[in-house]
Coordinates of C-alpha atoms in Angstrom, one line a residue:
Chain A
M1 CA -86.0 -43.2 53.8
S2 CA -84.2 -44.3 56.8
F3 CA -80.8 -43.8 58.4
Y4 CA -80.9 -47.5 59.3
A5 CA -79.1 -48.6 56.1
T6 CA -76.2 -46.1 56.7
C7 CA -76.1 -47.0 60.3
T8 CA -75.8 -50.7 59.8
E9 CA -73.4 -50.3 56.9
W10 CA -70.9 -48.4 59.0
M11 CA -71.4 -50.4 62.2
N12 CA -70.4 -53.5 60.2
A13 CA -67.5 -51.8 58.4
G14 CA -64.9 -52.7 60.9
L15 CA -64.8 -49.4 62.8
D16 CA -62.2 -50.6 65.3
E17 CA -59.8 -51.5 62.6
R18 CA -60.4 -48.3 60.7
L19 CA -60.0 -46.2 63.8
A20 CA -56.7 -48.0 64.7
A21 CA -55.4 -47.5 61.1
M22 CA -55.9 -43.8 61.1
T23 CA -52.6 -41.8 60.9
E24 CA -51.5 -38.3 61.6
T25 CA -51.8 -37.6 57.9
D26 CA -55.4 -38.6 57.9
V27 CA -56.0 -36.3 60.8
R28 CA -54.3 -33.4 59.0
R29 CA -56.3 -34.0 55.9
A30 CA -59.5 -34.0 57.9
L31 CA -58.6 -30.7 59.6
G32 CA -57.8 -29.2 56.1
A33 CA -61.0 -30.4 54.4
S34 CA -63.4 -27.8 53.3
N35 CA -66.3 -30.2 53.5
P36 CA -65.3 -33.1 55.8
G37 CA -66.7 -36.5 55.0
P38 CA -67.3 -39.6 57.1
L39 CA -63.7 -40.7 57.0
D40 CA -62.5 -37.3 58.1
L41 CA -64.9 -37.5 61.1
L42 CA -63.5 -41.0 61.9
A43 CA -59.9 -39.6 61.7
M44 CA -60.8 -36.8 64.1
L45 CA -62.3 -39.3 66.5
S46 CA -59.4 -41.8 66.2
P47 CA -56.6 -42.3 68.7
A48 CA -54.3 -40.6 66.0
A49 CA -56.1 -37.3 66.6
T50 CA -55.7 -37.3 70.4
P51 CA -52.3 -35.6 70.4
H52 CA -53.8 -32.8 68.1
L53 CA -56.6 -31.7 70.3
E54 CA -55.2 -28.2 70.7
T55 CA -55.1 -27.8 66.9
M56 CA -58.6 -29.1 66.6
A57 CA -59.7 -26.8 69.4
R58 CA -58.4 -23.7 67.6
K59 CA -60.2 -24.7 64.4
A60 CA -63.4 -25.6 66.3
S61 CA -63.3 -22.4 68.3
G62 CA -63.0 -20.2 65.2
L63 CA -65.8 -22.0 63.4
T64 CA -68.1 -21.7 66.4
L65 CA -67.4 -18.0 66.8
R66 CA -68.1 -17.4 63.1
H67 CA -71.4 -19.3 63.0
F68 CA -72.8 -18.7 66.5
G69 CA -71.0 -15.7 67.8
R70 CA -70.3 -15.2 71.5
T71 CA -73.7 -16.4 72.6
I72 CA -75.0 -19.5 74.5
H73 CA -78.6 -20.4 74.4
L74 CA -80.2 -21.3 77.7
F75 CA -83.0 -23.7 78.4
T76 CA -84.3 -25.8 81.2
P77 CA -86.0 -29.2 81.4
L78 CA -89.4 -29.7 82.9
Y79 CA -90.2 -33.2 83.9
L80 CA -93.9 -33.7 83.5
S81 CA -94.2 -37.4 84.4
N82 CA -91.9 -40.3 85.5
F83 CA -94.3 -43.2 84.8
C84 CA -92.4 -45.5 82.5
T85 CA -92.9 -48.9 80.9
N86 CA -89.3 -49.3 79.8
H87 CA -86.6 -51.2 81.5
C88 CA -83.5 -49.2 80.4
V89 CA -80.9 -50.7 82.7
Y90 CA -79.0 -47.4 83.2
C91 CA -82.0 -45.1 83.9
G92 CA -83.5 -43.9 87.2
F93 CA -87.0 -44.1 85.7
N94 CA -86.6 -47.8 84.9
S95 CA -90.0 -49.3 85.5
N96 CA -88.4 -51.9 87.8
N97 CA -87.2 -49.2 90.1
R98 CA -89.3 -48.7 93.2
I99 CA -89.5 -45.0 93.2
P100 CA -92.4 -42.7 93.8
R101 CA -94.2 -42.1 90.4
S102 CA -96.1 -39.0 89.7
Q103 CA -97.4 -36.9 86.9
L104 CA -98.2 -33.2 87.0
T105 CA -101.8 -32.0 86.9
M106 CA -102.5 -29.0 84.7
E107 CA -102.5 -26.8 87.8
Q108 CA -99.1 -28.1 88.7
V109 CA -97.9 -27.6 85.1
E110 CA -99.0 -24.0 85.5
A111 CA -97.2 -23.6 88.8
E112 CA -94.0 -25.1 87.3
A113 CA -94.3 -22.8 84.3
R114 CA -94.6 -19.8 86.5
A115 CA -91.6 -20.8 88.6
I116 CA -89.4 -21.3 85.5
A117 CA -90.7 -18.2 83.7
A118 CA -89.8 -16.1 86.7
T119 CA -86.1 -17.0 86.1
G120 CA -86.4 -15.4 82.7
L121 CA -86.0 -18.5 80.6
K122 CA -88.0 -18.7 77.4
N123 CA -87.0 -22.0 76.0
L124 CA -88.4 -25.1 77.8
L125 CA -87.8 -28.8 77.2
I126 CA -90.5 -31.0 78.5
L127 CA -89.9 -34.6 79.4
T128 CA -91.8 -37.7 80.3
G129 CA -91.2 -41.3 80.8
D130 CA -92.5 -43.8 78.2
C131 CA -96.0 -44.5 79.4
R132 CA -98.7 -43.6 76.9
A133 CA -101.4 -44.7 79.2
K134 CA -100.4 -42.0 81.6
A135 CA -98.7 -39.3 79.5
G136 CA -100.2 -39.8 76.1
P137 CA -100.4 -37.4 73.3
D138 CA -103.6 -35.8 74.6
Y139 CA -102.0 -35.1 78.0
L140 CA -99.0 -33.6 76.2
R141 CA -101.2 -31.3 74.1
D142 CA -102.9 -30.1 77.2
C143 CA -99.6 -29.4 78.8
V144 CA -98.3 -27.6 75.8
A145 CA -101.4 -25.4 75.7
V146 CA -100.6 -24.3 79.3
L147 CA -96.9 -23.9 78.7
R148 CA -97.2 -21.9 75.5
R149 CA -98.7 -19.1 77.5
H150 CA -95.4 -18.7 79.3
F151 CA -92.8 -19.8 76.8
P152 CA -92.3 -18.9 73.1
S153 CA -90.3 -22.1 72.6
V154 CA -91.5 -25.5 73.9
C155 CA -89.5 -28.6 72.9
I156 CA -90.2 -32.3 73.7
E157 CA -88.0 -35.1 74.9
I158 CA -90.4 -38.0 75.2
Y159 CA -91.0 -41.4 73.8
A160 CA -90.7 -42.1 70.1
M161 CA -93.9 -41.0 68.2
E162 CA -95.4 -41.5 64.8
E163 CA -95.1 -38.7 62.3
A164 CA -98.7 -37.7 62.6
E165 CA -98.3 -37.4 66.4
Y166 CA -95.3 -35.1 65.9
A167 CA -97.2 -33.1 63.4
A168 CA -100.1 -32.6 65.8
L169 CA -97.7 -31.4 68.5
A170 CA -96.0 -29.1 66.1
A171 CA -99.4 -27.6 65.2
E172 CA -99.9 -26.9 68.9
G173 CA -96.7 -25.0 68.9
V174 CA -94.0 -27.5 69.8
D175 CA -91.0 -26.3 67.9
G176 CA -88.4 -28.9 68.7
M177 CA -87.7 -32.5 69.7
T178 CA -84.9 -34.3 71.3
M179 CA -84.4 -38.0 70.8
F180 CA -81.4 -39.9 72.2
Q181 CA -80.7 -43.1 70.4
E182 CA -78.6 -44.0 73.5
T183 CA -76.4 -46.3 71.4
Y184 CA -76.2 -46.9 67.7
D185 CA -74.9 -50.4 68.4
E186 CA -77.9 -52.5 67.4
K187 CA -76.4 -55.7 68.8
L188 CA -75.9 -54.1 72.2
Y189 CA -79.1 -52.2 72.3
P190 CA -81.5 -55.1 73.4
S191 CA -79.4 -55.8 76.5
L192 CA -79.7 -52.2 77.6
H193 CA -83.4 -51.9 76.7
P194 CA -84.7 -55.4 77.3
R195 CA -88.5 -54.6 77.4
G196 CA -90.9 -51.8 76.7
P197 CA -91.6 -49.8 73.6
K198 CA -88.1 -48.4 73.6
S199 CA -86.7 -51.9 72.8
D200 CA -87.6 -51.2 69.2
F201 CA -84.2 -49.9 67.9
R202 CA -85.4 -49.1 64.5
F203 CA -88.5 -47.2 65.5
R204 CA -86.4 -45.0 67.8
L205 CA -83.7 -44.6 65.2
D206 CA -86.2 -43.2 62.7
A207 CA -87.9 -40.9 65.1
P208 CA -85.8 -37.8 64.4
E209 CA -86.5 -38.2 60.7
R210 CA -90.2 -38.4 61.4
A211 CA -90.0 -35.3 63.5
C212 CA -88.3 -33.5 60.6
R213 CA -91.0 -34.5 58.2
A214 CA -93.6 -33.4 60.7
G215 CA -92.2 -29.9 60.6
M216 CA -90.2 -29.7 63.9
R217 CA -87.8 -26.8 63.6
V218 CA -85.1 -28.1 65.9
V219 CA -84.3 -31.8 66.0
N220 CA -81.7 -32.8 68.6
I221 CA -80.1 -36.2 68.6
G222 CA -77.4 -38.0 70.6
A223 CA -76.0 -41.1 72.2
L224 CA -75.4 -41.6 75.8
L225 CA -71.7 -41.9 75.6
G226 CA -70.2 -44.8 77.6
L227 CA -73.0 -47.3 77.0
S228 CA -71.0 -48.6 74.1
D229 CA -67.6 -47.7 72.5
W230 CA -67.8 -43.9 72.6
R231 CA -65.9 -43.5 69.4
H232 CA -68.4 -45.6 67.5
D233 CA -71.4 -43.8 69.0
A234 CA -69.9 -40.3 68.4
F235 CA -69.1 -41.3 64.8
L236 CA -72.7 -42.5 64.2
T237 CA -74.1 -39.4 65.9
G238 CA -72.2 -37.3 63.5
L239 CA -73.3 -39.3 60.5
H240 CA -76.9 -39.3 61.7
A241 CA -76.8 -35.5 62.1
A242 CA -75.3 -35.1 58.6
W243 CA -77.9 -37.4 57.1
L244 CA -80.7 -35.4 58.6
M245 CA -79.1 -32.1 57.6
E246 CA -78.8 -33.3 54.0
R247 CA -82.4 -34.4 53.8
H248 CA -84.0 -31.7 55.9
P249 CA -82.0 -28.5 55.3
E250 CA -85.0 -26.6 56.6
A251 CA -84.5 -28.0 60.1
D252 CA -81.9 -27.0 62.7
I253 CA -80.1 -30.3 63.6
A254 CA -78.4 -30.4 66.9
T255 CA -76.8 -32.9 69.2
S256 CA -76.2 -33.3 72.9
L257 CA -73.2 -35.0 74.4
P258 CA -74.3 -36.7 77.6
R259 CA -71.9 -39.3 79.1
M260 CA -72.4 -42.0 81.7
R261 CA -70.8 -41.2 84.9
P262 CA -69.8 -44.2 87.0
H263 CA -71.2 -44.1 90.6
V264 CA -71.7 -46.6 93.4
G265 CA -74.6 -48.9 93.2
A266 CA -75.7 -47.9 89.8
Y267 CA -75.3 -49.3 86.3
Q268 CA -71.6 -49.3 85.4
P269 CA -70.9 -48.0 81.9
A270 CA -69.1 -50.2 79.4
T271 CA -66.4 -47.7 78.8
V272 CA -65.4 -44.7 80.8
V273 CA -65.5 -41.5 78.8
S274 CA -62.8 -39.2 80.1
D275 CA -62.9 -35.4 79.9
R276 CA -60.3 -35.6 77.1
D277 CA -62.4 -38.1 75.2
L278 CA -65.5 -35.9 75.5
V279 CA -63.6 -32.9 74.3
Q280 CA -62.4 -34.9 71.3
V281 CA -66.0 -35.8 70.4
L282 CA -67.1 -32.1 70.8
L283 CA -64.3 -30.9 68.6
A284 CA -64.7 -33.5 65.9
L285 CA -68.4 -32.9 65.6
R286 CA -68.0 -29.1 65.4
I287 CA -65.3 -29.4 62.7
F288 CA -67.4 -32.1 60.8
R289 CA -70.5 -29.9 60.7
P290 CA -69.8 -26.3 61.7
R291 CA -73.5 -25.3 62.0
L292 CA -74.5 -28.2 64.3
G293 CA -76.0 -27.1 67.6
I294 CA -74.2 -28.7 70.5
T295 CA -75.6 -29.0 74.0
I296 CA -73.7 -29.8 77.2
S297 CA -75.9 -30.8 80.0
T298 CA -75.7 -30.4 83.7
R299 CA -74.5 -34.0 84.0
E300 CA -71.1 -32.2 83.7
A301 CA -69.4 -30.4 86.5
P302 CA -69.4 -26.6 86.6
A303 CA -65.7 -26.0 85.9
F304 CA -65.6 -28.5 83.0
R305 CA -68.7 -26.9 81.4
E306 CA -67.0 -23.6 81.5
N307 CA -63.9 -24.9 79.9
L308 CA -65.9 -26.3 77.0
L309 CA -67.5 -22.9 76.2
P310 CA -65.1 -21.8 73.5
L311 CA -64.8 -25.2 71.9
G312 CA -68.1 -25.5 70.2
V313 CA -70.9 -25.5 72.7
T314 CA -74.0 -23.5 71.6
R315 CA -76.7 -24.5 74.2
M316 CA -76.7 -25.2 77.9
S317 CA -79.3 -26.0 80.5
A318 CA -79.5 -24.0 83.7
G319 CA -81.6 -24.1 86.8
V320 CA -82.1 -27.8 86.3
S321 CA -84.2 -30.3 88.2
T322 CA -84.6 -33.8 86.8
A323 CA -87.4 -34.6 89.3
V324 CA -91.2 -34.3 88.5
G325 CA -92.4 -31.0 89.9
G326 CA -88.9 -30.0 90.9
H327 CA -89.1 -26.3 89.9
A328 CA -92.0 -25.0 92.0
K329 CA -91.5 -27.2 95.1
S330 CA -89.2 -26.0 97.9
D331 CA -86.3 -28.3 98.6
G332 CA -88.0 -30.0 101.5
D333 CA -90.9 -31.2 99.3
G334 CA -88.8 -33.3 97.0
E335 CA -90.4 -36.7 97.2
S336 CA -89.8 -37.3 93.5
V337 CA -86.5 -38.9 92.4
G338 CA -84.5 -37.5 89.6
Q339 CA -83.9 -39.4 86.4
F340 CA -80.1 -38.9 86.8
E341 CA -77.8 -37.1 89.0
I342 CA -76.8 -33.6 88.0
S343 CA -73.4 -32.2 88.6
D344 CA -74.1 -28.5 87.9
G345 CA -77.0 -27.3 90.0
R346 CA -76.4 -23.6 89.4
S347 CA -79.4 -21.3 89.0
V348 CA -80.2 -19.4 85.9
D349 CA -78.9 -16.2 87.4
E350 CA -75.6 -17.9 88.4
M351 CA -75.2 -19.4 84.9
C352 CA -75.8 -16.0 83.3
A353 CA -73.1 -14.4 85.5
V354 CA -70.7 -17.2 84.7
L355 CA -71.4 -16.8 81.0
R356 CA -70.8 -13.1 81.0
K357 CA -67.7 -13.5 83.0
H358 CA -66.4 -15.7 80.2
G359 CA -67.4 -13.2 77.5
Y360 CA -70.6 -14.9 76.4
Q361 CA -74.1 -13.6 76.1
P362 CA -76.8 -15.8 77.6
V363 CA -79.6 -15.9 75.1
F364 CA -83.0 -16.6 76.4
K365 CA -85.3 -16.0 73.5
D366 CA -84.5 -17.2 70.0
W367 CA -87.9 -18.0 68.6
E368 CA -91.1 -16.1 68.0
P369 CA -94.1 -18.4 67.6
I370 CA -95.7 -17.4 64.3
F371 CA -98.2 -20.2 63.9
A372 CA -100.4 -18.8 66.7
D373 CA -103.0 -16.3 65.7
R374 CA -101.1 -13.4 67.3
G375 CA -98.7 -13.7 64.4
A376 CA -101.3 -12.6 61.9
A377 CA -102.2 -9.0 61.5
Chain B
M1 CA -67.9 17.4 47.1
T2 CA -71.7 17.7 47.4
K3 CA -73.2 15.8 50.3
D4 CA -73.4 12.1 49.5
I5 CA -76.8 11.0 50.5
L6 CA -78.3 7.5 50.3
T7 CA -82.1 7.5 50.1
I8 CA -84.1 4.4 51.0
G9 CA -87.8 4.5 51.5
G10 CA -87.7 8.3 51.7
L11 CA -85.1 8.3 54.5
E12 CA -81.9 10.1 53.8
L13 CA -78.8 8.4 55.1
T14 CA -75.4 9.8 55.4
S15 CA -73.8 6.6 56.5
R16 CA -73.6 3.7 54.1
L17 CA -72.7 1.1 56.7
F18 CA -75.6 -0.9 58.2
T19 CA -74.9 -2.9 61.3
G20 CA -76.6 -5.8 63.2
T21 CA -77.4 -7.0 66.7
G22 CA -76.5 -10.7 66.7
K23 CA -73.6 -12.7 68.1
Y24 CA -72.4 -10.1 70.6
R25 CA -70.9 -11.3 73.8
D26 CA -73.0 -8.6 75.5
D27 CA -75.7 -6.4 74.0
S28 CA -74.4 -3.5 76.0
L29 CA -71.6 -3.3 73.3
I30 CA -74.2 -2.2 70.7
P31 CA -74.4 1.5 71.5
G32 CA -70.6 1.8 71.3
V33 CA -70.6 0.0 67.9
C34 CA -73.3 2.3 66.6
E35 CA -71.4 5.4 67.7
A36 CA -68.0 4.3 66.4
S37 CA -69.3 3.1 63.1
G38 CA -71.5 6.1 62.4
S39 CA -74.1 3.6 61.2
Q40 CA -77.7 4.8 61.1
V41 CA -79.4 1.5 60.3
I42 CA -79.4 -1.6 62.4
T43 CA -81.0 -4.9 61.8
V44 CA -82.5 -7.1 64.5
A45 CA -83.9 -10.6 64.3
L46 CA -87.5 -10.4 65.5
R47 CA -87.2 -13.9 66.9
R48 CA -84.7 -12.5 69.5
V49 CA -86.9 -9.5 70.5
D50 CA -88.6 -9.9 73.9
L51 CA -90.5 -6.9 74.9
E52 CA -91.9 -8.6 78.0
S53 CA -88.6 -9.7 79.3
G54 CA -87.0 -8.6 82.6
T55 CA -83.8 -10.4 81.7
G56 CA -82.6 -8.1 79.0
N57 CA -84.0 -7.1 75.7
V58 CA -81.8 -6.3 72.7
M59 CA -84.1 -3.3 71.9
D60 CA -83.0 -1.6 75.1
F61 CA -79.5 -1.2 73.7
I62 CA -80.3 0.3 70.3
P63 CA -79.8 4.0 70.3
R64 CA -82.9 6.0 69.5
H65 CA -81.5 7.7 66.4
M66 CA -80.9 4.4 64.7
R67 CA -83.4 3.3 62.0
L68 CA -84.6 -0.2 63.0
L69 CA -84.4 -2.8 60.3
P70 CA -86.2 -5.9 61.8
N71 CA -85.4 -9.1 59.9
T72 CA -87.4 -12.2 59.3
S73 CA -84.6 -14.6 60.4
G74 CA -86.2 -18.1 61.0
A75 CA -88.8 -17.7 58.2
R76 CA -88.8 -20.7 55.9
T77 CA -91.6 -19.5 53.6
A78 CA -93.0 -16.3 52.3
D79 CA -96.0 -16.7 54.5
E80 CA -93.8 -16.9 57.7
A81 CA -91.8 -13.9 56.6
V82 CA -95.0 -12.0 56.1
R83 CA -96.3 -13.0 59.5
I84 CA -93.1 -11.9 61.2
A85 CA -93.0 -8.6 59.4
R86 CA -96.6 -7.8 60.5
L87 CA -95.7 -8.8 64.0
A88 CA -92.7 -6.5 63.9
R89 CA -94.8 -3.6 62.9
A90 CA -97.4 -4.4 65.5
M91 CA -94.7 -4.4 68.1
G92 CA -93.7 -0.9 67.2
C93 CA -90.5 -1.7 65.2
G94 CA -91.6 0.5 62.3
D95 CA -92.2 -0.1 58.6
W96 CA -88.8 -1.2 57.5
I97 CA -88.3 -5.0 57.1
K98 CA -85.4 -7.1 55.8
I99 CA -86.8 -10.2 54.3
E100 CA -84.8 -13.3 55.0
V101 CA -86.4 -16.5 53.8
I102 CA -84.1 -19.4 54.3
S103 CA -85.0 -23.1 54.2
D104 CA -81.5 -24.4 54.0
N105 CA -79.8 -24.2 57.3
R106 CA -76.6 -25.7 56.2
Y107 CA -75.6 -22.9 53.8
L108 CA -78.1 -20.3 54.9
L109 CA -78.8 -19.4 51.3
P110 CA -82.0 -17.3 50.7
D111 CA -84.9 -18.6 48.7
G112 CA -85.4 -16.0 45.9
Y113 CA -88.9 -17.2 44.9
E114 CA -90.4 -17.1 48.4
T115 CA -88.5 -13.8 49.0
A116 CA -90.1 -12.2 46.0
K117 CA -93.6 -13.3 47.0
A118 CA -93.1 -11.9 50.5
T119 CA -91.7 -8.6 49.1
E120 CA -94.7 -8.1 46.9
I121 CA -97.2 -8.7 49.7
L122 CA -95.4 -6.5 52.2
A123 CA -94.6 -3.7 49.8
N124 CA -98.4 -3.5 49.0
E125 CA -99.0 -3.2 52.7
G126 CA -96.8 -0.1 52.9
F127 CA -93.6 -1.7 54.3
V128 CA -90.2 -0.5 53.2
V129 CA -88.9 -3.9 52.0
L130 CA -85.2 -4.8 51.8
P131 CA -84.9 -8.3 50.6
Y132 CA -81.8 -10.5 51.2
I133 CA -81.0 -12.5 48.1
N134 CA -78.5 -14.4 46.1
P135 CA -77.1 -11.9 43.6
D136 CA -79.4 -13.2 40.8
L137 CA -80.4 -10.7 38.1
Y138 CA -83.8 -12.2 37.5
V139 CA -84.7 -12.4 41.2
A140 CA -83.5 -8.8 41.6
R141 CA -85.7 -7.7 38.6
S142 CA -88.7 -9.4 40.1
L143 CA -88.0 -7.6 43.4
V144 CA -88.0 -4.3 41.6
D145 CA -91.4 -5.1 40.1
A146 CA -92.6 -6.3 43.5
G147 CA -91.9 -2.9 45.0
A148 CA -88.7 -3.5 47.0
A149 CA -87.0 -0.4 48.4
A150 CA -83.5 -1.8 48.0
V151 CA -81.8 -5.1 47.2
M152 CA -79.4 -6.9 49.5
P153 CA -77.3 -9.4 47.7
L154 CA -74.9 -11.6 49.6
G155 CA -71.2 -11.4 49.2
A156 CA -70.8 -14.9 50.7
P157 CA -73.0 -17.1 52.9
I158 CA -74.0 -15.6 56.2
G159 CA -71.4 -15.8 58.9
T160 CA -68.6 -17.1 56.7
N161 CA -66.5 -13.9 56.6
R162 CA -65.2 -15.0 53.2
G163 CA -65.5 -11.7 51.4
I164 CA -67.1 -10.7 48.2
R165 CA -67.1 -14.2 46.5
T166 CA -70.1 -13.2 44.4
R167 CA -68.2 -10.2 43.0
E168 CA -69.2 -10.5 39.3
M169 CA -72.8 -11.2 40.1
V170 CA -73.0 -8.3 42.5
R171 CA -71.4 -6.1 39.8
I172 CA -74.2 -7.0 37.4
L173 CA -76.8 -6.0 39.9
I174 CA -75.0 -2.7 40.5
E175 CA -75.1 -2.1 36.8
E176 CA -78.6 -3.3 36.0
I177 CA -80.8 -2.7 39.0
D178 CA -82.1 0.8 39.6
L179 CA -82.4 0.4 43.3
P180 CA -79.9 0.8 46.1
I181 CA -77.7 -2.3 46.3
V182 CA -76.7 -3.2 49.9
V183 CA -74.1 -5.9 50.0
D184 CA -75.0 -8.1 52.9
A185 CA -73.4 -11.2 54.5
G186 CA -69.9 -12.6 54.0
I187 CA -68.0 -9.4 54.6
G188 CA -65.3 -10.4 57.0
R189 CA -62.8 -7.5 56.8
P190 CA -63.0 -3.7 56.3
S191 CA -61.0 -4.1 53.1
E192 CA -63.8 -6.3 51.7
A193 CA -66.4 -3.7 52.6
C194 CA -64.2 -1.1 50.9
E195 CA -64.0 -3.3 47.8
A196 CA -67.8 -3.6 47.6
M197 CA -68.1 0.2 47.9
E198 CA -65.4 0.7 45.2
M199 CA -67.4 -1.5 42.9
G200 CA -70.3 0.9 43.3
A201 CA -72.5 -0.8 45.9
D202 CA -74.6 1.7 47.7
A203 CA -74.1 0.3 51.2
C204 CA -72.9 -2.7 53.2
L205 CA -74.4 -4.5 56.1
V206 CA -71.9 -6.0 58.5
N207 CA -72.7 -8.0 61.6
T208 CA -70.6 -11.1 62.4
A209 CA -67.2 -9.5 61.7
I210 CA -68.0 -6.6 64.1
A211 CA -69.9 -8.6 66.7
T212 CA -67.3 -11.3 67.1
A213 CA -64.2 -9.1 67.1
D214 CA -62.3 -8.8 70.3
D215 CA -63.0 -5.1 70.3
P216 CA -66.3 -4.6 68.4
A217 CA -66.3 -0.8 68.7
M218 CA -62.8 -0.5 67.2
M219 CA -63.8 -2.9 64.4
A220 CA -66.9 -1.0 63.8
R221 CA -64.9 2.2 63.4
A222 CA -62.6 0.5 61.0
F223 CA -65.6 -0.7 58.9
G224 CA -67.1 2.8 59.0
R225 CA -63.9 4.3 57.6
A226 CA -63.5 1.5 55.0
V227 CA -67.0 2.0 53.7
R228 CA -66.4 5.8 53.4
A229 CA -63.0 5.2 51.7
G230 CA -64.6 2.8 49.2
R231 CA -67.4 5.1 48.5
E232 CA -65.1 8.1 47.9
A233 CA -62.9 6.0 45.6
F234 CA -66.0 5.1 43.6
L235 CA -67.2 8.6 43.4
S236 CA -63.8 10.0 42.5
G237 CA -63.8 7.9 39.3
P238 CA -60.7 5.8 39.6
G239 CA -58.4 5.7 36.6
A240 CA -58.6 2.7 34.4
R241 CA -56.4 -0.1 35.6
A242 CA -54.2 -2.2 33.3
G243 CA -53.7 -5.9 33.9
M244 CA -50.0 -5.5 33.5
A245 CA -47.4 -2.9 32.9
V246 CA -47.1 -2.0 29.2
A247 CA -43.8 -0.4 28.2
S248 CA -44.3 -0.4 24.5
S249 CA -46.7 -1.5 21.8
P250 CA -45.3 -4.8 20.5
L251 CA -48.4 -5.7 18.5
T252 CA -49.3 -2.3 17.1
G253 CA -45.9 -0.6 16.9
F254 CA -45.9 -1.3 13.1
L255 CA -48.5 1.3 12.7
D256 CA -46.0 4.0 13.7
A257 CA -43.2 2.4 11.8
G258 CA -44.0 4.1 8.5
T259 CA -44.1 7.6 10.0
A260 CA -40.8 7.0 11.7
A261 CA -39.2 5.8 8.6

């Protein structure tokens, strides 16, 4: 099975015309649906829904409260390696970029783990560039073995793997994976990812499904909004999530909503995704699939992240560094360049205080590894 | 009225409201909820428990007089539920365990077959097992055979606050199953908890509706009172209710016609 057929069918279904044809009646019907379908999602993402964001927000807020309570799960990324063979035109790790490349040794992984664990975080997301020669499955397994001594939950955001490779990592205790499709626009995709393993659109598109089959508990997907038309990519993200949920009800399917930010000297996004646009995406996805986990990253500014809290967010990162070895090093040592610029550099303690101020409980631990021998009596 | 005691696993309970620990904006609200509700049993997801943490552990907020009911939230198979239960006991959470085996995260409906398997294993190991199930008579009977201490049928899917949607099925369990019936999940309002108790349920477990209220302690108090009211209504033997007002006997009046004539 593949989401590819559904993806291509909808991408060729005249999305622009359908979006433009949506009316207020379609939006109201979507908001009243007990089990919203694809056209309901499209209506909520359409220009016709834009004047109804407050109504959508009330519904989304109620659904989030019922299903997730007043809690926000916290995690932080750990960059293990920035060697990369891809040429993604928007990414700081692009192999053409002349940046210092490095990869953590096991001693450095241990040091990073200790530094992060000292903040109280229990959920770690490990990242690498796409370079199997440097950060191959064996290297990852070694890292996971070190990290699992400090964190009950270790998730991966790495290159697309085969199912057996995911299964091997799951057996080592990796309980989640994140895979950004970046864009679901197959025609645009090659110009953004001209060379390297990531240029294989289909192999990447099917990676979340392979991870589900391999037994990953949390599978997080998403598009980098702004690379293509954000309405198209948000729509396909929702459909992809629903497709995975239907076939893998045993997995927790989640999404992140990163957006390109325009800045001087860097790749300029095709479309600018405004705050209002991002809120519309968040609300539409929450109403479409009320149990979908939704992450807002530190790409977003502090005040904006806080305003999003009641609208459907369930997970946030805190104490973030996107540089290799960025947690244990003091500020002056930072020879490594980050993958992207972060807008919210608040520490874990600061994020906890902010969440509590807004009436949310920061949740550090939400998983107990039971595959390890300590789970057996 | 004699003292109305609910006995589960040899423990005598005077409160028939079980509470939970999830979804609170701050775990420090939990002691107030326990006090206001009068509850004596509280469930906690073992996946959330972090005894090593310096950043706050939900266990620190559970009053000592409460009976801990660790649950196996996150388990997708009987084997995982069994492992979690054993871990809970090893961590000092006691012998009570609420079995939750869910492999459908969209509706969060429990898997009766896997639940029954886990119940049998854990009951044989001396656990006081309270399995969370769909209100299915056959599953409930298998749980009786497996050694469950109580049965916890859902009123509606977890977190939906939709009330006792499974009313007729729960009623059958109440009538047929000779174990305490604790209605769990779906109860969104005190009136719905009251309804479950009026039907003859032995207890209710309420978490989401209390934890997500603006004032959880006040809502907990309301639930405590509603559960008591429903229980008393059940014990008092309410009069039979007619579906409509009947002023005369239009169909059988002829039976009296002869005597009147």
